[in-house]
């Protein structure tokens, strides 16, 4: 075999070996790539719950209300759309759910921030929540979201907060039943991983 051909085959073998190593690493540690929670703060003014799927929203609310119960947060703020798919106002239904699930006393410590239908990204949601946070004069907040969303949420929220460093931000991740490890064994988890990883790469490159 001519030397140039042998050299090309050697390069291809190395590239294949590198690709296999990368694939194995992603299968083993790919889920951890998306997760990055801050150390839990001793006390904050409010816990902010980001919007998600029905399953994700319930565990995120539970995580925020747990912070209220433990005295880590004074209030909770739920990000909600202005209206449901059927044109109904969301806050009354959300308030009823909170009272049934957590009791009236705890539900009374929850506020709502309504976002428009145009909000369809983490950055846009952060921009929409900014005025609500300022309206309450909060100076320290913990952002509660699904664990797989924490690294990207942390990056984007803290990047945006550079313009208003008076607000201290922590990120709190909660285990989401829709994203289970190892991520590649379940269709839903794999779908979430692929979408979230592509969004994370986009954010690292400066995308919004």
XYZ file of N, CA and C in Angstrom:
624
model
N 0.854 -1.192 0.000
C 0.000 0.000 0.000
C 0.896 1.252 0.000
N 0.623 2.229 -0.876
C 1.445 3.428 -0.948
C 1.448 4.177 0.387
N 2.575 4.805 0.753
C 2.684 5.534 2.023
C 1.591 6.573 2.248
N 1.199 7.382 1.233
C 0.125 8.362 1.476
C -1.188 7.717 1.900
N -1.484 6.542 1.334
C -2.713 5.837 1.692
C -2.653 5.341 3.126
N -1.489 4.803 3.533
C -1.321 4.350 4.906
C -1.486 5.512 5.881
N -0.944 6.658 5.510
C -1.045 7.851 6.373
C -2.490 8.280 6.544
N -3.248 8.233 5.447
C -4.663 8.619 5.520
C -5.458 7.657 6.388
N -5.171 6.365 6.246
C -5.867 5.373 7.064
C -5.548 5.564 8.541
N -4.287 5.913 8.836
C -3.897 6.141 10.223
C -4.667 7.327 10.805
N -4.785 8.366 10.008
C -5.533 9.550 10.463
C -6.994 9.200 10.689
N -7.574 8.409 9.772
C -8.976 8.016 9.906
C -9.197 7.177 11.159
N -8.223 6.290 11.456
C -8.345 5.476 12.666
C -8.332 6.349 13.922
N -7.429 7.328 13.929
C -7.364 8.236 15.081
C -8.646 9.053 15.220
N -9.153 9.523 14.098
C -10.401 10.297 14.141
C -11.552 9.438 14.639
N -11.593 8.187 14.181
C -12.647 7.270 14.628
C -12.515 6.996 16.118
N -11.280 6.816 16.598
C -11.048 6.561 18.019
C -11.485 7.760 18.854
N -11.149 8.952 18.396
C -11.544 10.173 19.110
C -13.065 10.305 19.138
N -13.709 10.008 17.999
C -15.168 10.092 17.928
C -15.825 9.111 18.886
N -15.255 7.906 18.987
C -15.805 6.897 19.899
C -15.659 7.343 21.348
N -14.492 7.907 21.696
C -14.259 8.394 23.064
C -15.235 9.510 23.414
N -15.430 10.441 22.473
C -16.368 11.542 22.708
C -17.787 11.013 22.894
N -18.175 10.049 22.054
C -19.519 9.479 22.156
C -19.727 8.789 23.498
N -18.730 8.029 23.937
C -18.828 7.340 25.228
C -18.929 8.337 26.369
N -18.125 9.398 26.301
C -18.163 10.430 27.346
C -19.517 11.118 27.402
N -20.106 11.391 26.233
C -21.420 12.033 26.206
C -22.496 11.111 26.760
N -22.381 9.818 26.442
C -23.355 8.867 26.975
C -23.232 8.754 28.494
N -21.994 8.827 28.986
C -21.767 8.658 30.428
C -22.003 9.942 31.203
N -21.463 11.057 30.712
C -21.514 12.313 31.470
C -22.269 13.433 30.761
N -22.923 13.123 29.652
C -23.613 14.161 28.881
C -24.696 14.875 29.665
N -25.403 14.129 30.523
C -26.451 14.757 31.321
C -25.902 15.775 32.291
N -24.736 15.484 32.870
C -24.113 16.409 33.817
C -23.679 17.701 33.136
N -23.461 17.642 31.829
C -23.053 18.820 31.079
C -24.085 19.939 31.184
N -25.352 19.565 31.341
C -26.438 20.545 31.351
C -26.734 21.088 32.746
N -26.169 20.450 33.780
C -26.569 20.758 35.158
C -25.512 21.576 35.873
N -25.940 22.685 36.470
C -25.015 23.540 37.209
C -25.794 24.397 38.198
N -26.040 23.875 39.391
C -26.748 24.633 40.417
C -25.752 25.321 41.344
N -26.111 26.506 41.811
C -25.280 27.232 42.765
C -25.465 26.653 44.162
N -24.511 26.892 45.057
C -24.728 26.527 46.465
C -25.974 27.237 46.985
N -26.752 26.539 47.772
C -28.014 27.113 48.240
C -27.765 28.339 49.111
N -28.443 29.459 48.838
C -28.241 30.662 49.650
C -28.857 30.500 51.038
N -28.368 31.272 51.986
C -28.949 31.231 53.330
C -30.307 31.911 53.356
N -30.456 32.980 52.562
C -31.733 33.699 52.536
C -31.811 34.564 51.282
N -32.987 34.594 50.674
C -33.243 35.467 49.523
C -34.616 36.110 49.683
N -34.806 37.177 48.927
C -36.108 37.850 48.980
C -37.200 37.001 48.321
N -36.839 36.319 47.236
C -37.873 35.561 46.517
C -37.289 34.414 45.715
N -38.117 33.398 45.510
C -37.797 32.283 44.618
C -38.612 32.459 43.343
N -37.928 32.505 42.196
C -38.580 32.749 40.915
C -38.743 31.431 40.167
N -39.971 31.077 39.826
C -40.240 29.812 39.128
C -40.402 30.082 37.638
N -39.521 29.488 36.828
C -39.609 29.653 35.380
C -40.655 28.719 34.792
N -41.198 29.105 33.650
C -42.223 28.312 32.993
C -41.636 27.040 32.392
N -42.451 26.003 32.313
C -42.030 24.741 31.714
C -43.246 23.918 31.340
N -43.025 22.653 31.035
C -44.136 21.758 30.736
C -44.967 21.546 32.001
N -46.084 20.860 31.877
C -46.946 20.621 33.042
C -46.183 19.875 34.136
N -45.473 18.825 33.750
C -44.703 18.054 34.726
C -43.594 18.902 35.329
N -42.857 19.611 34.475
C -41.759 20.445 34.949
C -42.255 21.556 35.867
N -43.379 22.151 35.502
C -43.908 23.259 36.303
C -44.248 22.799 37.716
N -44.813 21.617 37.843
C -45.199 21.128 39.166
C -43.992 20.905 40.068
N -42.916 20.319 39.523
C -41.741 20.076 40.367
C -40.998 21.378 40.647
N -41.057 22.320 39.724
C -40.416 23.618 39.963
C -41.156 24.390 41.051
N -42.483 24.358 40.994
C -43.276 25.007 42.043
C -42.997 24.353 43.389
N -42.943 23.024 43.397
C -42.662 22.313 44.644
C -41.307 22.715 45.209
N -40.325 22.898 44.326
C -39.004 23.318 44.775
C -39.017 24.710 45.374
N -39.751 25.628 44.750
C -39.835 26.995 45.258
C -40.593 27.053 46.574
N -41.695 26.315 46.668
C -42.477 26.317 47.901
C -41.697 25.671 49.048
N -40.830 24.733 48.716
C -39.964 24.133 49.729
C -39.010 25.179 50.310
N -38.537 26.078 49.461
C -37.674 27.159 49.936
C -38.448 28.103 50.857
N -39.736 28.316 50.547
C -40.577 29.134 51.426
C -40.757 28.456 52.785
N -41.082 27.182 52.744
C -41.323 26.441 53.987
C -40.099 26.413 54.888
N -38.930 26.370 54.291
C -37.697 26.296 55.063
C -37.164 27.657 55.469
N -37.858 28.718 55.061
C -37.452 30.055 55.456
C -36.302 30.623 54.652
N -35.923 29.964 53.570
C -34.828 30.471 52.734
C -35.312 31.619 51.866
N -36.546 31.547 51.398
C -37.138 32.620 50.584
C -38.346 33.200 51.306
N -38.508 34.523 51.204
C -39.663 35.176 51.831
C -40.916 35.046 50.975
N -40.714 35.146 49.647
C -41.835 35.081 48.716
C -41.460 34.161 47.560
N -42.461 33.819 46.769
C -42.235 33.088 45.523
C -42.938 33.843 44.401
N -42.335 33.823 43.229
C -42.913 34.477 42.061
C -43.010 33.468 40.939
N -44.227 33.254 40.451
C -44.452 32.306 39.360
C -44.572 33.052 38.042
N -43.753 32.658 37.088
C -43.868 33.184 35.736
C -44.966 32.413 35.027
N -46.010 33.124 34.580
C -47.151 32.460 33.935
C -47.560 33.235 32.682
N -48.092 32.541 31.680
C -48.616 33.256 30.509
C -49.867 34.035 30.891
N -50.177 35.051 30.110
C -51.340 35.890 30.424
C -52.645 35.122 30.338
N -52.704 34.158 29.442
C -53.921 33.373 29.319
C -53.599 31.955 28.871
N -54.519 31.039 29.152
C -54.327 29.642 28.775
C -54.640 29.461 27.292
N -54.525 28.218 26.822
C -54.852 27.931 25.421
C -56.294 28.274 25.096
N -57.164 28.268 26.111
C -58.597 28.496 25.897
C -59.010 29.922 26.224
N -58.035 30.816 26.354
C -58.336 32.223 26.571
C -58.683 32.585 27.997
N -58.433 31.678 28.946
C -58.737 31.961 30.348
C -57.521 32.535 31.057
N -57.773 33.383 32.070
C -56.691 33.955 32.862
C -56.022 32.852 33.687
N -54.708 32.814 33.691
C -53.971 31.740 34.362
C -53.847 31.943 35.875
N -53.550 33.151 36.374
C -53.329 33.318 37.820
C -54.435 32.774 38.724
N -55.738 32.986 38.435
C -56.768 32.427 39.320
C -56.701 30.900 39.412
N -56.484 30.241 38.287
C -56.386 28.783 38.293
C -55.137 28.343 39.049
N -54.044 29.082 38.863
C -52.807 28.749 39.567
C -52.964 28.953 41.073
N -53.645 30.019 41.450
C -53.872 30.298 42.877
C -54.706 29.178 43.513
N -55.723 28.728 42.804
C -56.568 27.642 43.308
C -55.756 26.364 43.488
N -54.878 26.076 42.522
C -54.024 24.884 42.616
C -53.093 24.974 43.827
N -52.501 26.127 44.032
C -51.581 26.309 45.152
C -52.288 26.142 46.496
N -53.485 26.692 46.595
C -54.234 26.589 47.855
C -54.623 25.146 48.146
N -55.040 24.407 47.101
C -55.415 23.004 47.288
C -54.207 22.147 47.653
N -53.085 22.445 47.055
C -51.908 21.588 47.203
C -51.048 21.949 48.412
N -50.926 23.260 48.691
C -49.990 23.689 49.728
C -50.644 24.446 50.883
N -51.926 24.707 50.768
C -52.617 25.430 51.831
C -52.649 26.928 51.575
N -53.635 27.585 52.158
C -53.831 29.013 51.883
C -52.708 29.884 52.417
N -52.145 29.531 53.565
C -51.098 30.364 54.157
C -49.875 30.428 53.253
N -49.443 29.287 52.755
C -48.271 29.263 51.886
C -48.600 29.871 50.518
N -49.795 29.592 50.015
C -50.199 30.135 48.713
C -50.267 31.659 48.744
N -50.568 32.225 49.915
C -50.661 33.681 50.040
C -49.311 34.358 49.877
N -48.244 33.598 49.959
C -46.899 34.162 49.825
C -46.356 34.017 48.402
N -47.254 33.678 47.474
C -46.867 33.495 46.076
C -47.449 34.619 45.230
N -46.613 35.250 44.421
C -47.044 36.291 43.481
C -46.932 35.741 42.064
N -47.538 36.464 41.120
C -47.509 36.035 39.728
C -46.967 37.151 38.844
N -46.231 36.745 37.826
C -45.758 37.687 36.812
C -46.227 37.154 35.466
N -47.140 37.868 34.839
C -47.723 37.418 33.585
C -46.857 37.848 32.401
N -46.593 36.903 31.519
C -45.786 37.174 30.333
C -46.658 37.076 29.087
N -46.242 37.770 28.058
C -47.025 37.775 26.820
C -46.778 36.505 26.020
N -47.589 36.319 24.989
C -47.461 35.135 24.136
C -46.171 35.164 23.322
N -45.526 36.329 23.235
C -44.288 36.448 22.467
C -43.094 35.827 23.183
N -43.223 35.567 24.469
C -42.110 35.018 25.246
C -41.963 33.532 24.931
N -40.842 33.160 24.285
C -40.633 31.748 23.944
C -39.167 31.343 24.103
N -38.434 32.055 24.958
C -37.044 31.693 25.219
C -36.681 32.094 26.638
N -35.585 31.548 27.139
C -35.136 31.872 28.489
C -34.783 33.344 28.618
N -34.142 33.889 27.595
C -33.766 35.307 27.629
C -35.002 36.190 27.656
N -35.972 35.896 26.807
C -37.194 36.703 26.768
C -37.954 36.597 28.079
N -37.956 35.425 28.686
C -38.642 35.276 29.967
C -37.936 36.078 31.048
N -36.611 36.058 31.037
C -35.842 36.847 32.008
C -36.127 38.334 31.834
N -36.214 38.790 30.596
C -36.511 40.198 30.327
C -37.914 40.559 30.809
N -38.855 39.624 30.637
C -40.227 39.879 31.076
C -40.341 39.883 32.595
N -39.533 39.056 33.268
C -39.594 38.973 34.726
C -38.859 40.119 35.409
N -37.929 40.737 34.693
C -37.155 41.827 35.284
C -38.002 42.922 35.913
N -38.982 43.491 35.192
C -39.822 44.533 35.784
C -40.602 44.062 37.009
N -41.038 42.799 37.013
C -41.773 42.268 38.168
C -40.866 42.197 39.391
N -39.622 41.781 39.181
C -38.664 41.716 40.284
C -38.387 43.112 40.829
N -38.195 44.071 39.930
C -37.929 45.448 40.356
C -39.139 46.063 41.044
N -40.329 45.717 40.577
C -41.556 46.244 41.177
C -41.681 45.853 42.646
N -41.190 44.664 42.985
C -41.250 44.207 44.374
C -40.038 44.661 45.194
N -39.102 45.342 44.521
C -37.893 45.844 45.196
C -37.085 44.716 45.824
N -37.001 43.600 45.096
C -36.209 42.482 45.583
C -34.759 42.672 45.164
N -33.842 42.338 46.051
C -32.413 42.482 45.773
C -31.686 41.145 45.710
N -32.374 40.078 46.068
C -31.768 38.748 45.992
C -32.847 37.744 45.615
N -32.591 36.953 44.576
C -33.576 35.978 44.114
C -32.878 34.675 43.750
N -33.610 33.593 43.885
C -33.115 32.299 43.430
C -34.022 31.833 42.298
N -33.442 31.511 41.164
C -34.186 31.069 39.994
C -34.375 29.556 40.086
N -35.612 29.116 40.141
C -35.914 27.688 40.279
C -36.343 27.142 38.922
N -35.619 26.136 38.457
C -35.933 25.535 37.162
C -35.542 24.063 37.182
N -35.821 23.350 36.119
C -35.459 21.934 36.031
C -33.941 21.787 36.003
N -33.442 20.684 36.559
C -31.990 20.509 36.654
C -31.298 20.597 35.299
N -31.911 20.021 34.235
C -31.272 20.030 32.929
C -31.192 21.423 32.311
N -31.907 22.375 32.872
C -31.963 23.736 32.339
C -31.062 24.695 33.116
N -30.421 24.208 34.185
C -29.716 25.112 35.100
C -28.480 25.770 34.494
N -27.667 25.028 33.761
C -26.431 25.637 33.249
C -26.735 26.773 32.271
N -27.681 26.530 31.378
C -28.013 27.579 30.399
C -28.727 28.740 31.075
N -29.646 28.432 31.987
C -30.360 29.501 32.695
C -29.388 30.356 33.508
N -28.433 29.707 34.158
C -27.445 30.438 34.941
C -26.628 31.372 34.056
N -26.182 30.859 32.930
C -25.383 31.656 32.007
C -26.145 32.883 31.509
N -27.392 32.669 31.087
C -28.171 33.757 30.486
C -28.636 34.767 31.531
N -29.127 34.297 32.677
C -29.602 35.222 33.706
C -28.457 36.072 34.250
N -27.312 35.457 34.504
C -26.189 36.200 35.078
C -25.557 37.132 34.044
N -25.622 36.726 32.780
C -25.138 37.603 31.715
C -26.002 38.854 31.621
N -27.319 38.660 31.705
C -28.226 39.799 31.635
C -28.137 40.669 32.886
N -27.811 40.049 34.019
C -27.790 40.779 35.282
C -26.594 41.710 35.417
N -25.656 41.629 34.497
C -24.491 42.510 34.557
C -24.892 43.979 34.473
N -26.033 44.247 33.822
C -26.501 45.625 33.704
C -27.144 46.128 34.987
N -27.466 45.204 35.917
C -28.088 45.584 37.194
C -27.506 44.710 38.307
N -26.222 44.915 38.619
C -25.549 44.033 39.586
C -26.061 44.161 41.016
N -27.008 45.070 41.260
C -27.555 45.208 42.608
C -28.421 44.004 42.985
N -28.869 43.238 41.984
C -29.686 42.056 42.238
C -28.781 40.830 42.263
N -28.779 40.106 43.356
C -27.974 38.892 43.489
C -28.818 37.693 43.047
N -28.250 36.862 42.196
C -28.990 35.746 41.600
C -28.317 34.418 41.928
N -29.144 33.464 42.346
C -28.723 32.075 42.509
C -29.585 31.211 41.594
N -29.064 30.064 41.207
C -29.813 29.112 40.389
C -30.038 27.839 41.190
N -31.286 27.408 41.271
C -31.651 26.198 42.003
C -32.276 25.197 41.032
N -31.667 24.036 40.896
C -32.203 23.006 40.011
C -33.005 21.971 40.787
N -34.115 21.545 40.217
C -34.925 20.489 40.827
C -34.974 19.307 39.870
N -35.007 18.108 40.438
C -35.065 16.899 39.608
C -36.365 16.879 38.810
N -36.251 16.698 37.515
C -37.407 16.706 36.617
C -37.660 15.282 36.130
N -38.860 14.713 36.386
C -39.160 13.340 35.953
C -39.035 13.124 34.453
N -39.125 14.193 33.679
C -39.031 14.055 32.224
C -37.587 13.869 31.748
N -36.633 14.151 32.642
C -35.220 14.013 32.269
C -34.542 13.076 33.265
N -34.359 11.851 32.858
C -33.787 10.844 33.741
C -32.445 10.349 33.198
N -31.550 10.006 34.130
C -30.240 9.513 33.755
C -30.212 7.987 33.751
N -29.457 7.341 32.869
C -28.746 7.958 31.749
C -29.726 8.458 30.686
N -29.446 9.628 30.158
C -30.402 10.340 29.318
C -30.742 9.595 28.031
N -29.841 8.754 27.531
C -30.048 8.130 26.228
C -30.917 6.881 26.286
N -31.349 6.475 27.461
C -32.155 5.258 27.568
C -33.645 5.517 27.392
N -34.051 6.775 27.449
C -35.476 7.100 27.339
C -35.666 8.163 26.263
N -36.690 7.966 25.448
C -36.911 8.870 24.312
C -37.086 10.311 24.764
N -37.905 10.539 25.800
C -38.152 11.896 26.253
C -36.877 12.549 26.777
N -36.092 11.798 27.545
C -34.842 12.327 28.074
C -33.858 12.649 26.953
N -33.786 11.761 25.955
C -32.886 11.992 24.823
C -33.308 13.229 24.036
N -34.608 13.391 23.856
C -35.122 14.567 23.139
C -34.761 15.837 23.880
N -34.956 15.836 25.195
C -34.617 17.011 26.006
C -33.127 17.295 25.931
N -32.301 16.237 26.023
C -30.856 16.426 26.011
C -30.388 17.040 24.696
N -30.901 16.525 23.583
C -30.485 17.043 22.279
C -30.894 18.507 22.110
N -32.115 18.831 22.497
C -32.589 20.209 22.353
C -31.838 21.156 23.281
N -31.679 20.734 24.536
C -31.039 21.607 25.519
C -29.551 21.783 25.224
N -28.895 20.727 24.744
C -27.480 20.830 24.400
C -27.272 21.792 23.237
N -28.138 21.710 22.223
C -28.019 22.622 21.080
C -28.261 24.061 21.519
N -29.209 24.271 22.433
C -29.466 25.623 22.938
C -28.302 26.124 23.784
N -27.689 25.221 24.551
C -26.541 25.599 25.373
C -25.372 26.031 24.493
N -25.095 25.263 23.435
C -24.020 25.615 22.504
C -24.303 26.967 21.870
N -25.544 27.173 21.474
C -25.941 28.450 20.881
C -25.714 29.604 21.850
N -26.045 29.376 23.111
C -25.863 30.417 24.126
C -24.390 30.705 24.389
N -23.581 29.640 24.416
C -22.134 29.819 24.616
C -21.530 30.648 23.478
N -22.052 30.465 22.278
C -21.555 31.203 21.113
C -22.111 32.622 21.045
N -22.931 32.977 22.027
C -23.447 34.340 22.071
C -24.869 34.496 21.601
N -25.520 33.388 21.253
C -26.918 33.462 20.821
C -27.837 33.752 21.976
N -29.008 34.234 21.672
C -29.985 34.616 22.688
C -31.193 33.686 22.630
